[in-house]
CSV table of C-alpha atoms and ligand atoms in Angstrom, one decimal:
chain,number,residue,atom,x,y,z
A,1,MET,CA,113.2,78.2,114.6
A,2,PRO,CA,111.5,74.9,116.0
A,3,GLN,CA,111.7,71.7,113.9
A,4,ALA,CA,108.8,70.4,111.8
A,5,PRO,CA,107.8,67.0,112.9
A,6,GLY,CA,109.8,64.2,111.7
A,7,ALA,CA,113.2,66.4,111.2
A,8,ALA,CA,114.6,65.0,114.2
A,9,MET,CA,114.9,62.0,112.0
A,10,THR,CA,117.6,63.2,110.0
A,11,ALA,CA,120.8,64.8,111.0
A,12,GLN,CA,120.7,68.3,111.7
A,13,LYS,CA,122.2,70.3,108.8
A,14,LYS,CA,123.0,74.0,109.3
A,15,LEU,CA,121.7,76.6,106.8
A,16,TYR,CA,123.5,80.1,106.3
A,17,ILE,CA,121.7,82.9,104.4
A,18,LYS,CA,123.1,86.0,103.1
A,19,THR,CA,120.7,88.8,102.3
A,20,TYR,CA,121.1,91.9,100.0
A,21,GLY,CA,119.1,94.4,98.4
A,22,CYS,CA,115.5,95.5,99.4
A,23,GLN,CA,113.2,94.1,102.1
A,24,MET,CA,111.2,92.0,99.8
A,25,ASN,CA,114.7,90.0,99.9
A,26,VAL,CA,114.4,90.1,103.8
A,27,TYR,CA,111.1,88.6,103.9
A,28,ASP,CA,111.9,85.8,101.4
A,29,SER,CA,115.0,84.8,103.2
A,30,GLU,CA,112.9,84.2,106.4
A,31,ARG,CA,110.2,82.4,104.2
A,32,MET,CA,113.3,80.1,102.7
A,33,ALA,CA,114.6,79.0,106.0
A,34,GLU,CA,111.7,78.1,107.1
A,35,ALA,CA,111.0,76.0,103.9
A,36,LEU,CA,114.3,74.4,104.7
A,37,GLY,CA,113.9,74.2,108.3
A,38,ALA,CA,111.0,71.6,107.2
A,39,GLU,CA,113.7,69.5,105.6
A,40,GLY,CA,116.0,69.1,108.9
A,41,TYR,CA,118.0,72.9,108.3
A,42,VAL,CA,118.5,75.3,111.4
A,43,PRO,CA,119.9,78.4,110.8
A,44,THR,CA,123.5,79.7,111.6
A,45,ASP,CA,125.1,82.7,111.4
A,46,ARG,CA,128.5,81.8,110.3
A,47,ALA,CA,129.3,80.3,107.2
A,48,GLU,CA,132.1,77.8,108.0
A,49,GLU,CA,130.2,75.6,109.8
A,50,ALA,CA,127.0,75.5,107.4
A,51,ASP,CA,126.2,72.7,105.2
A,52,MET,CA,123.8,75.1,102.5
A,53,ILE,CA,124.7,78.7,101.8
A,54,LEU,CA,122.2,80.5,100.2
A,55,LEU,CA,123.2,84.0,99.0
A,56,ASN,CA,119.6,86.0,98.1
A,57,THR,CA,121.2,88.7,95.6
A,58,CYS,CA,120.0,91.6,94.4
A,59,HIS,CA,120.5,93.4,90.6
A,60,ILE,CA,119.4,96.7,91.3
A,61,ARG,CA,122.5,98.4,90.4
A,62,GLU,CA,126.1,97.1,89.1
A,63,LYS,CA,127.7,97.2,92.7
A,64,ALA,CA,124.8,95.0,93.9
A,65,SER,CA,125.2,92.7,91.5
A,66,GLU,CA,129.0,92.3,91.7
A,67,LYS,CA,128.6,91.5,95.1
A,68,VAL,CA,127.8,87.8,94.1
A,69,TYR,CA,130.3,87.3,92.1
A,70,SER,CA,133.0,88.5,95.1
A,71,GLU,CA,131.2,86.7,97.7
A,72,LEU,CA,131.6,83.1,95.6
A,73,GLY,CA,135.2,83.8,95.4
A,74,ARG,CA,135.2,83.8,99.2
A,75,LEU,CA,133.0,80.9,99.1
A,76,ARG,CA,135.2,78.3,97.1
A,77,PRO,CA,137.9,77.6,99.9
A,78,LEU,CA,135.2,76.6,102.4
A,79,LYS,CA,133.6,74.4,99.6
A,80,ASP,CA,137.2,72.6,99.1
A,81,ALA,CA,137.4,72.4,102.7
A,82,LYS,CA,134.1,70.7,102.9
A,83,PRO,CA,132.9,69.0,99.8
A,84,ASP,CA,129.8,68.4,101.1
A,85,LEU,CA,129.1,72.0,101.5
A,86,LYS,CA,126.2,73.1,99.0
A,87,VAL,CA,125.9,76.6,97.4
A,88,GLY,CA,122.7,78.3,96.0
A,89,ILE,CA,121.5,81.5,94.4
A,90,ALA,CA,118.7,83.1,95.2
A,91,GLY,CA,116.9,86.5,94.4
A,92,CYS,CA,117.5,88.8,91.5
A,93,VAL,CA,121.0,88.3,90.2
A,94,ALA,CA,119.4,84.2,90.1
A,95,GLN,CA,116.8,85.5,87.9
A,96,ALA,CA,119.1,87.5,85.3
A,97,GLU,CA,122.1,85.7,85.2
A,98,GLY,CA,121.4,82.4,86.8
A,99,THR,CA,122.4,79.9,83.7
A,100,GLU,CA,125.4,82.0,83.3
A,101,ILE,CA,126.4,81.9,86.8
A,102,MET,CA,125.9,77.9,86.8
A,103,ALA,CA,127.9,77.6,83.7
A,104,ARG,CA,130.6,79.9,85.0
A,105,ALA,CA,130.9,78.9,88.6
A,106,PRO,CA,131.2,75.3,89.3
A,107,VAL,CA,131.3,76.1,93.3
A,108,VAL,CA,127.5,76.7,92.7
A,109,ASP,CA,125.0,73.9,93.3
A,110,LEU,CA,121.7,75.4,93.2
A,111,VAL,CA,120.0,78.6,91.4
A,112,VAL,CA,116.5,79.6,92.2
A,113,GLY,CA,114.8,82.8,91.2
A,114,PRO,CA,112.4,84.7,93.3
A,115,GLN,CA,109.0,83.2,92.3
A,116,SER,CA,110.6,79.4,92.8
A,117,TYR,CA,111.2,79.5,96.6
A,118,HIS,CA,108.2,76.8,97.1
A,119,ARG,CA,110.0,74.8,94.9
A,120,LEU,CA,113.3,74.5,97.1
A,121,PRO,CA,112.8,71.6,99.1
A,122,ALA,CA,112.7,69.6,96.0
A,123,MET,CA,115.7,71.3,94.6
A,124,GLU,CA,117.6,70.7,98.1
A,125,ARG,CA,117.1,66.8,97.4
A,126,ALA,CA,117.9,66.8,94.3
A,127,VAL,CA,121.4,68.8,95.1
A,128,ARG,CA,121.9,66.6,97.8
A,129,GLY,CA,121.9,63.7,95.6
A,130,GLY,CA,124.8,65.4,93.6
A,131,ALA,CA,122.8,67.0,90.9
A,132,ARG,CA,122.6,70.8,89.9
A,133,ALA,CA,119.6,72.8,90.0
A,134,VAL,CA,118.2,75.6,88.3
A,135,ASP,CA,114.9,76.9,88.2
A,136,THR,CA,114.0,80.8,87.3
A,137,ASP,CA,110.2,79.7,86.0
A,138,PHE,CA,107.8,82.3,86.2
A,139,PRO,CA,105.3,79.7,87.5
A,140,GLU,CA,101.3,80.2,87.4
A,141,GLU,CA,101.6,78.9,91.2
A,142,ASP,CA,101.7,82.0,93.9
A,143,LYS,CA,104.9,80.5,96.0
A,144,PHE,CA,103.3,82.0,99.5
A,145,THR,CA,100.5,79.8,98.6
A,146,GLU,CA,102.5,76.9,97.8
A,147,LEU,CA,104.8,77.1,101.0
A,148,LYS,CA,103.8,75.7,104.0
A,149,ALA,CA,102.1,77.7,106.5
A,150,ARG,CA,104.7,79.8,108.9
A,151,PRO,CA,106.4,77.7,111.6
A,152,LYS,CA,105.3,79.3,114.9
A,153,ALA,CA,108.5,81.2,116.7
A,154,LYS,CA,109.4,84.0,119.0
A,155,ARG,CA,109.4,87.1,117.1
A,156,GLY,CA,110.3,90.3,117.7
A,157,PRO,CA,108.1,93.3,118.0
A,158,THR,CA,108.0,94.4,114.3
A,159,ALA,CA,107.5,92.2,110.9
A,160,PHE,CA,107.5,92.5,106.9
A,161,LEU,CA,104.8,90.8,105.0
A,162,THR,CA,104.8,90.6,101.3
A,163,VAL,CA,101.5,91.7,99.7
A,164,GLN,CA,102.3,92.1,96.5
A,165,GLU,CA,104.9,91.2,94.2
A,166,GLY,CA,106.0,92.1,91.1
A,167,CYS,CA,106.1,95.7,88.6
A,168,ASP,CA,104.2,96.6,85.1
A,169,LYS,CA,105.6,100.0,85.2
A,170,PHE,CA,109.0,99.5,83.6
A,171,CYS,CA,110.9,102.3,84.4
A,172,ALA,CA,113.5,102.5,81.7
A,173,PHE,CA,116.5,102.2,84.3
A,174,CYS,CA,115.2,99.4,86.2
A,175,VAL,CA,115.5,95.8,86.2
A,176,VAL,CA,112.8,95.0,88.8
A,177,PRO,CA,109.7,94.0,85.7
A,178,TYR,CA,112.2,91.5,84.4
A,179,THR,CA,113.5,89.8,87.5
A,180,ARG,CA,110.6,90.0,89.7
A,181,GLY,CA,107.8,89.4,86.8
A,182,ALA,CA,104.3,91.1,86.5
A,183,GLU,CA,102.4,92.9,89.3
A,184,VAL,CA,100.9,89.6,91.5
A,185,SER,CA,98.4,90.5,94.5
A,186,ARG,CA,98.5,88.1,97.4
A,187,PRO,CA,94.8,87.3,98.9
A,188,ALA,CA,93.3,89.2,101.5
A,189,ASP,CA,92.1,86.3,103.4
A,190,ARG,CA,95.9,85.0,103.4
A,191,ILE,CA,97.6,88.1,104.5
A,192,GLU,CA,95.3,88.7,107.3
A,193,ALA,CA,95.9,85.3,108.3
A,194,GLU,CA,99.5,85.7,108.3
A,195,THR,CA,99.1,88.5,110.3
A,196,ARG,CA,97.1,87.7,112.9
A,197,GLY,CA,99.5,84.4,113.4
A,198,LEU,CA,102.3,87.4,113.7
A,199,VAL,CA,100.6,89.0,116.0
A,200,GLU,CA,100.1,85.9,118.0
A,201,GLN,CA,104.0,85.2,118.0
A,202,GLY,CA,104.4,89.4,119.2
A,203,VAL,CA,104.8,91.1,116.4
A,204,ARG,CA,102.9,94.6,117.2
A,205,GLU,CA,103.9,96.3,113.8
A,206,ILE,CA,103.7,94.9,110.4
A,207,THR,CA,105.3,96.6,106.9
A,208,LEU,CA,103.6,95.7,103.9
A,209,LEU,CA,105.7,94.9,101.2
A,210,GLY,CA,105.4,94.9,97.3
A,211,GLN,CA,108.1,96.2,94.7
A,212,ASN,CA,104.6,98.4,94.0
A,213,VAL,CA,103.1,97.7,97.3
A,214,ASN,CA,100.0,100.2,96.4
A,215,ALA,CA,98.9,98.6,93.3
A,216,TRP,CA,98.1,95.5,95.4
A,217,HIS,CA,94.5,95.0,94.4
A,218,GLY,CA,93.4,91.5,96.2
A,219,MET,CA,90.0,93.2,97.4
A,220,GLU,CA,87.8,96.3,96.5
A,221,GLY,CA,89.4,99.3,97.7
A,222,GLY,CA,92.7,98.4,97.2
A,223,LEU,CA,95.9,98.3,99.4
A,224,GLY,CA,93.4,101.4,101.6
A,225,ALA,CA,90.7,98.8,102.2
A,226,LEU,CA,93.4,95.9,103.1
A,227,VAL,CA,94.7,98.7,105.8
A,228,ARG,CA,91.5,99.3,107.2
A,229,ARG,CA,91.0,95.4,107.5
A,230,LEU,CA,94.2,94.6,109.2
A,231,ALA,CA,93.8,97.6,111.9
A,232,ARG,CA,90.9,95.8,113.3
A,233,ILE,CA,92.9,92.8,114.4
A,234,GLU,CA,93.5,93.5,118.1
A,235,GLY,CA,97.1,93.3,119.2
A,236,LEU,CA,98.2,94.9,116.1
A,237,ALA,CA,99.4,98.6,116.7
A,238,ARG,CA,100.6,99.7,113.7
A,239,ILE,CA,100.9,99.0,109.8
A,240,ARG,CA,103.3,100.5,107.5
A,241,TYR,CA,103.7,99.9,103.5
A,242,THR,CA,106.5,100.3,101.2
A,243,THR,CA,107.3,100.9,98.3
A,244,SER,CA,104.8,103.2,96.7
A,245,HIS,CA,104.7,104.5,92.9
A,246,PRO,CA,103.2,108.1,92.6
A,247,ASN,CA,100.7,106.4,90.3
A,248,ASP,CA,98.8,104.2,92.6
A,249,MET,CA,98.2,106.5,95.3
A,250,ASP,CA,94.7,106.4,95.2
A,251,ASP,CA,91.9,108.5,97.0
A,252,ALA,CA,91.3,105.4,99.3
A,253,LEU,CA,94.7,104.9,101.0
A,254,ILE,CA,95.3,108.7,101.0
A,255,ALA,CA,92.1,109.0,103.0
A,256,ALA,CA,93.3,105.8,105.4
A,257,HIS,CA,96.4,108.3,106.3
A,258,GLY,CA,94.0,110.6,107.8
A,259,GLU,CA,91.7,108.1,109.4
A,260,GLU,CA,93.0,105.2,110.1
A,261,ALA,CA,94.9,105.9,113.5
A,262,LYS,CA,97.3,102.6,113.0
A,263,LEU,CA,98.4,103.3,109.9
A,264,MET,CA,101.9,105.2,110.8
A,265,PRO,CA,102.4,108.9,109.6
A,266,TYR,CA,105.2,107.9,107.2
A,267,LEU,CA,105.2,107.4,103.6
A,268,HIS,CA,108.0,106.3,101.2
A,269,LEU,CA,107.3,107.9,97.5
A,270,PRO,CA,110.2,107.6,95.2
A,271,VAL,CA,110.2,110.2,92.8
A,272,GLN,CA,113.5,109.8,91.0
A,273,SER,CA,113.8,113.5,89.6
A,274,GLY,CA,112.4,116.9,89.6
A,275,SER,CA,112.8,117.3,85.9
A,276,ASP,CA,110.2,116.7,83.7
A,277,ARG,CA,112.0,115.8,80.6
A,278,ILE,CA,114.1,113.7,82.8
A,279,LEU,CA,111.3,111.7,84.0
A,280,LYS,CA,109.7,111.6,80.8
A,281,ALA,CA,113.0,110.0,79.5
A,282,MET,CA,112.7,107.5,82.9
A,283,ASN,CA,108.9,106.5,81.6
A,284,ARG,CA,108.0,107.4,85.2
A,285,LYS,CA,104.3,108.3,83.6
A,286,HIS,CA,104.1,111.1,85.8
A,287,GLY,CA,105.1,114.5,85.7
A,288,ARG,CA,106.9,116.9,88.5
A,289,ASP,CA,103.5,119.0,89.4
A,290,ALA,CA,101.5,115.9,89.2
A,291,TYR,CA,104.0,114.9,92.1
A,292,LEU,CA,103.8,117.9,93.8
A,293,ALA,CA,99.9,117.9,93.7
A,294,LEU,CA,99.9,114.6,95.3
A,295,VAL,CA,102.1,115.6,98.0
A,296,GLU,CA,99.3,118.1,99.0
A,297,ARG,CA,97.0,116.0,98.9
A,298,ILE,CA,98.4,113.5,101.1
A,299,ARG,CA,99.6,116.4,103.6
A,300,ALA,CA,96.2,117.5,103.5
A,301,ALA,CA,95.0,114.4,104.6
A,302,ARG,CA,97.8,113.6,107.1
A,303,PRO,CA,99.9,116.7,108.1
A,304,ASP,CA,102.2,115.3,110.1
A,305,ILE,CA,103.1,112.8,107.7
A,306,LEU,CA,107.1,112.2,106.9
A,307,LEU,CA,107.8,111.8,103.3
A,308,THR,CA,110.9,110.0,102.1
A,309,SER,CA,111.9,109.6,98.1
A,310,ASP,CA,114.8,107.6,95.9
A,311,PHE,CA,116.7,110.2,93.7
A,312,ILE,CA,118.8,108.9,90.5
A,313,VAL,CA,121.7,111.3,89.4
A,314,GLY,CA,123.1,111.2,86.1
A,315,PHE,CA,120.1,109.2,84.2
A,316,PRO,CA,121.2,109.7,80.4
A,317,GLY,CA,121.0,113.0,79.3
A,318,GLU,CA,120.4,114.7,82.5
A,319,THR,CA,121.6,118.2,82.2
A,320,GLU,CA,122.2,120.8,85.0
A,321,SER,CA,119.3,122.1,84.3
A,322,ASP,CA,117.7,119.1,84.9
A,323,PHE,CA,119.3,118.7,88.2
A,324,GLU,CA,119.0,121.7,89.7
A,325,ASP,CA,114.9,120.9,89.2
A,326,THR,CA,115.9,117.8,91.2
A,327,LEU,CA,117.1,119.9,93.6
A,328,ASP,CA,114.1,122.5,93.8
A,329,LEU,CA,111.7,119.5,94.4
A,330,VAL,CA,113.6,118.3,97.3
A,331,ARG,CA,113.3,122.0,99.1
A,332,GLN,CA,109.5,122.0,98.2
A,333,VAL,CA,108.6,118.6,99.5
A,334,ARG,CA,111.5,118.9,102.3
A,335,TYR,CA,111.5,115.0,102.6
A,336,GLY,CA,112.8,113.9,106.0
A,337,ALA,CA,115.1,111.6,104.4
A,338,SER,CA,115.8,109.9,101.4
A,339,PHE,CA,118.3,107.9,99.3
A,340,SER,CA,120.3,108.9,96.3
A,341,PHE,CA,121.9,106.7,93.8
A,342,LYS,CA,124.2,107.0,90.8
A,343,TYR,CA,122.4,105.7,87.6
A,344,SER,CA,123.6,102.5,86.7
A,345,PRO,CA,123.3,101.1,83.3
A,346,ARG,CA,121.6,97.9,83.9
A,347,PRO,CA,121.8,95.1,81.1
A,348,GLY,CA,118.6,94.6,79.1
A,349,THR,CA,117.1,97.8,80.1
A,350,PRO,CA,115.9,100.3,77.2
A,351,ALA,CA,118.2,103.3,79.2
A,352,ALA,CA,121.1,101.5,79.2
A,353,GLU,CA,121.3,101.4,75.2
A,354,ARG,CA,120.7,105.1,75.2
A,355,GLY,CA,123.4,107.5,74.5
A,356,ALA,CA,124.5,110.8,76.1
A,357,GLN,CA,125.5,108.7,79.1
A,358,VAL,CA,126.6,111.6,81.8
A,359,PRO,CA,130.4,111.6,82.7
A,360,ALA,CA,131.1,109.8,85.9
A,361,GLU,CA,132.7,112.8,87.6
A,362,VAL,CA,129.8,115.1,86.8
A,363,MET,CA,127.5,112.2,88.5
A,364,ASP,CA,129.7,112.4,91.7
A,365,GLU,CA,129.3,115.8,91.9
A,366,ARG,CA,125.8,115.9,91.2
A,367,LEU,CA,125.2,112.9,94.1
A,368,GLN,CA,127.3,114.9,96.6
A,369,ARG,CA,125.0,118.1,96.0
A,370,LEU,CA,122.0,116.2,96.4
A,371,GLN,CA,122.8,114.3,99.6
A,372,ALA,CA,124.3,117.5,101.1
A,373,LEU,CA,120.6,118.9,100.8
A,374,ILE,CA,119.1,115.7,101.9
A,375,THR,CA,121.1,115.5,104.8
A,376,GLU,CA,120.2,118.9,105.7
A,377,LEU,CA,116.4,118.7,105.5
A,378,GLN,CA,116.9,115.2,107.5
A,379,ARG,CA,118.5,117.5,110.3
A,380,GLU,CA,115.9,120.1,110.0
A,381,ALA,CA,113.0,117.2,110.2
A,382,GLN,CA,114.3,115.8,113.2
A,383,GLU,CA,115.2,118.9,114.9
A,384,ALA,CA,111.6,119.9,114.7
A,385,MET,CA,110.8,116.8,117.0
A,386,VAL,CA,112.6,117.9,119.7
A,387,GLY,CA,110.3,119.6,122.6
A,388,ARG,CA,107.6,117.4,121.1
A,389,GLU,CA,105.8,114.3,122.4
A,390,VAL,CA,105.8,110.9,120.0
A,391,GLU,CA,104.8,107.6,120.7
A,392,VAL,CA,107.5,104.8,120.4
A,393,LEU,CA,107.6,101.2,119.7
A,394,PHE,CA,110.5,99.9,121.8
A,395,GLU,CA,112.5,97.4,119.8
A,396,LYS,CA,115.7,96.4,121.6
A,397,PRO,CA,118.1,97.7,124.2
A,398,GLY,CA,120.1,100.6,123.3
A,399,ARG,CA,124.0,100.8,123.5
A,400,LEU,CA,123.9,102.2,127.0
A,401,PRO,CA,122.5,100.2,129.9
A,402,GLY,CA,118.9,100.9,131.0
A,403,GLN,CA,118.2,102.4,127.4
A,404,MET,CA,115.9,101.0,125.0
A,405,VAL,CA,115.4,102.1,121.3
A,406,GLY,CA,112.6,101.9,119.1
A,407,LYS,CA,110.5,103.8,116.2
A,408,SER,CA,108.4,106.5,116.3
A,409,GLY,CA,105.4,106.9,114.0
A,410,GLN,CA,107.5,108.8,111.4
A,411,LEU,CA,110.3,106.1,111.7
A,412,HIS,CA,112.9,107.9,113.7
A,413,ALA,CA,115.1,105.9,115.5
A,414,VAL,CA,114.4,107.0,119.4
A,415,HIS,CA,116.6,106.1,122.2
A,416,ALA,CA,115.4,106.4,125.8
A,417,ASP,CA,115.9,105.4,129.6
A,418,ALA,CA,113.3,102.4,129.6
A,419,PRO,CA,113.2,99.2,131.3
A,420,GLU,CA,113.8,96.3,129.2
A,421,SER,CA,110.4,95.1,130.1
A,422,LEU,CA,108.8,98.0,127.5
A,423,ARG,CA,110.4,95.8,124.5
A,424,GLY,CA,107.0,95.3,122.0
A,425,GLU,CA,105.2,98.1,123.8
A,426,VAL,CA,104.4,101.7,122.4
A,427,ARG,CA,104.8,104.9,125.0
A,428,ARG,CA,104.8,108.6,124.9
A,429,VAL,CA,108.0,109.9,124.4
A,430,ARG,CA,109.6,113.5,124.8
A,431,ILE,CA,111.9,114.4,122.3
A,432,THR,CA,114.7,116.0,124.2
A,433,ALA,CA,117.6,116.1,121.5
A,434,SER,CA,118.6,115.2,117.9
A,435,GLY,CA,121.5,113.4,116.9
A,436,PRO,CA,122.7,112.5,112.8
A,437,ASN,CA,120.7,109.8,112.5
A,438,SER,CA,118.3,109.1,115.8
A,439,LEU,CA,116.4,110.7,118.5
A,440,ALA,CA,116.7,111.1,122.2
A,441,GLY,CA,114.1,111.5,125.0
A,442,THR,CA,112.5,110.1,128.3
A,443,LEU,CA,109.7,108.7,129.2
A,444,ALA,CA,106.7,111.0,129.3
A,445,ALA,CA,104.6,110.8,132.6
B,1,SAH,N1,109.8,100.1,93.3
B,1,SAH,C1,110.1,101.2,93.7
B,1,SAH,C2,111.5,101.2,93.7
B,1,SAH,C3,112.6,100.1,93.7
B,1,SAH,S1,114.4,99.8,93.5
B,1,SAH,C4,109.8,102.3,92.7
B,1,SAH,O1,109.1,102.3,92.0
B,1,SAH,O2,110.3,103.4,93.6
B,1,SAH,C5,114.7,100.9,94.5
B,1,SAH,C6,115.2,102.1,93.9
B,1,SAH,O3,117.0,101.9,93.3
B,1,SAH,C7,114.6,103.0,93.1
B,1,SAH,O4,113.8,104.0,93.5
B,1,SAH,C8,115.4,103.4,92.3
B,1,SAH,O5,116.1,105.1,93.0
B,1,SAH,C9,116.7,102.8,92.5
B,1,SAH,N2,117.4,102.5,91.1
B,1,SAH,C10,116.6,101.4,90.6
B,1,SAH,N3,117.2,100.8,89.4
B,1,SAH,C11,118.5,101.9,89.3
B,1,SAH,C12,119.5,101.9,88.2
B,1,SAH,N4,119.5,101.6,87.0
B,1,SAH,N5,120.4,103.0,88.4
B,1,SAH,C13,120.2,103.5,89.8
B,1,SAH,N6,119.5,103.6,90.9
B,1,SAH,C14,118.8,102.6,90.4
B,2,SF4,FE1,111.5,99.6,89.0
B,2,SF4,FE2,109.9,101.6,88.2
B,2,SF4,FE3,109.0,99.1,88.9
B,2,SF4,FE4,109.8,100.8,90.9
B,2,SF4,S1,108.2,101.2,89.5
B,2,SF4,S2,110.2,98.6,90.4
B,2,SF4,S3,111.6,101.8,89.6
B,2,SF4,S4,110.1,99.7,87.2
B,3,F3S,FE1,117.1,94.1,94.3
B,3,F3S,FE2,115.7,92.5,93.3
B,3,F3S,FE3,114.6,94.2,95.6
B,3,F3S,S1,117.0,93.9,92.5
B,3,F3S,S2,116.2,95.9,95.2
B,3,F3S,S3,116.4,92.3,95.7
B,3,F3S,S4,113.3,93.5,93.7
């Protein structure tokens, strides 16, 4: 990363960031590194040589949260060996449990919630002066507006760009509305300016991010209109967005899938369960039939779109019959891939207080059955690509010499014999074989 003017005056310090959780954390970690870059920090991928370690954490399931505490245990000897080392917790665990962490873990110098990253440079200075600092406010000001403009840097062909934050949906199982706050949309002008900047630095594909990205309403026409606006940027080849809530899939966005060539034929549209009873208990605010009807409308607009979803098994009160409704929905939609999780009761969420928690062994068994079905459908979706020609954006060299890897429009990883000069280029590839997690092909003439 290039240094800000004046940074050379101070001794160079090293920053190590470990990122957990969703893509929004990945984007936030980049922005935090840039903010601290202006304070003279350069990134390192070795915790042992760092002057500051930031854990950008995730609170979504119990396992994700626990990782923070075990990581803090591992960091203690580093701090003993290097008393000047500063340790910070960012992200959703910081928001949810920051004050307790500060009280319980003396190794932690700094706790910063996801909406306060623009205050990180000032917090860093306080911490260097020997203080301990906590900021888990939901400030009025938008962190991205407050953060300095992104520095020029050489970038890869793909980038994330957060356009929306927070969630007003309050699904009964989920901590996100509490850790990320209410739904906020970044202004369209800023998003366009940032996209243009990224494209100038070599980015060909952007993924617009939000906890509920299709609830973005920074301009008339919503996300569909934003996609069309960004599609006019010369040099930008591809646009994706994630994650979408079914209730925010409006007509304009569906139409954009049919009409905007730069919008890729891929959609992550989590449904969580196929049972009306469970969807209601989850407070998802839509039923099974409405979801299936939505899928039909999306496929009518863009027949080759690849759909994926998230599922929770063992939500409190889920019966075998509810679970079979989920399997049935998965078969009906024929998802190209999906994530599935065992329900994890999260402190402060309504579902965690309910009786009828499903026994662990029942959850295990259901998860296995669901994952087997998801894998089978994924294999079928991949095998259906064999013999077809797809467009691939090449991203990096493959494992074998002379090979490059990229993504198809449907987000399949594709390997092909290709020169490294094709990095960042879109080429037609004829798919010749399907492996467990990727496709192989040859450059089309
Ligand atoms: N905003 C997105 C998803 C955010 S969290 C949406 O509405 O779909 C990512 C996924 O984690 C969710 O889709 C859900 O499947 C899973 N998840 C969230 N809370 C969970 C919990 N308490 N236990 C298990 N899985 C959970
Ligand atoms: Fe969580 Fe539901 Fe909001 Fe998604 S829509 S972030 S699952 S509360
Ligand atoms: Fe995790 Fe927070 Fe993302 S809880 S999934 S890091 S929004």
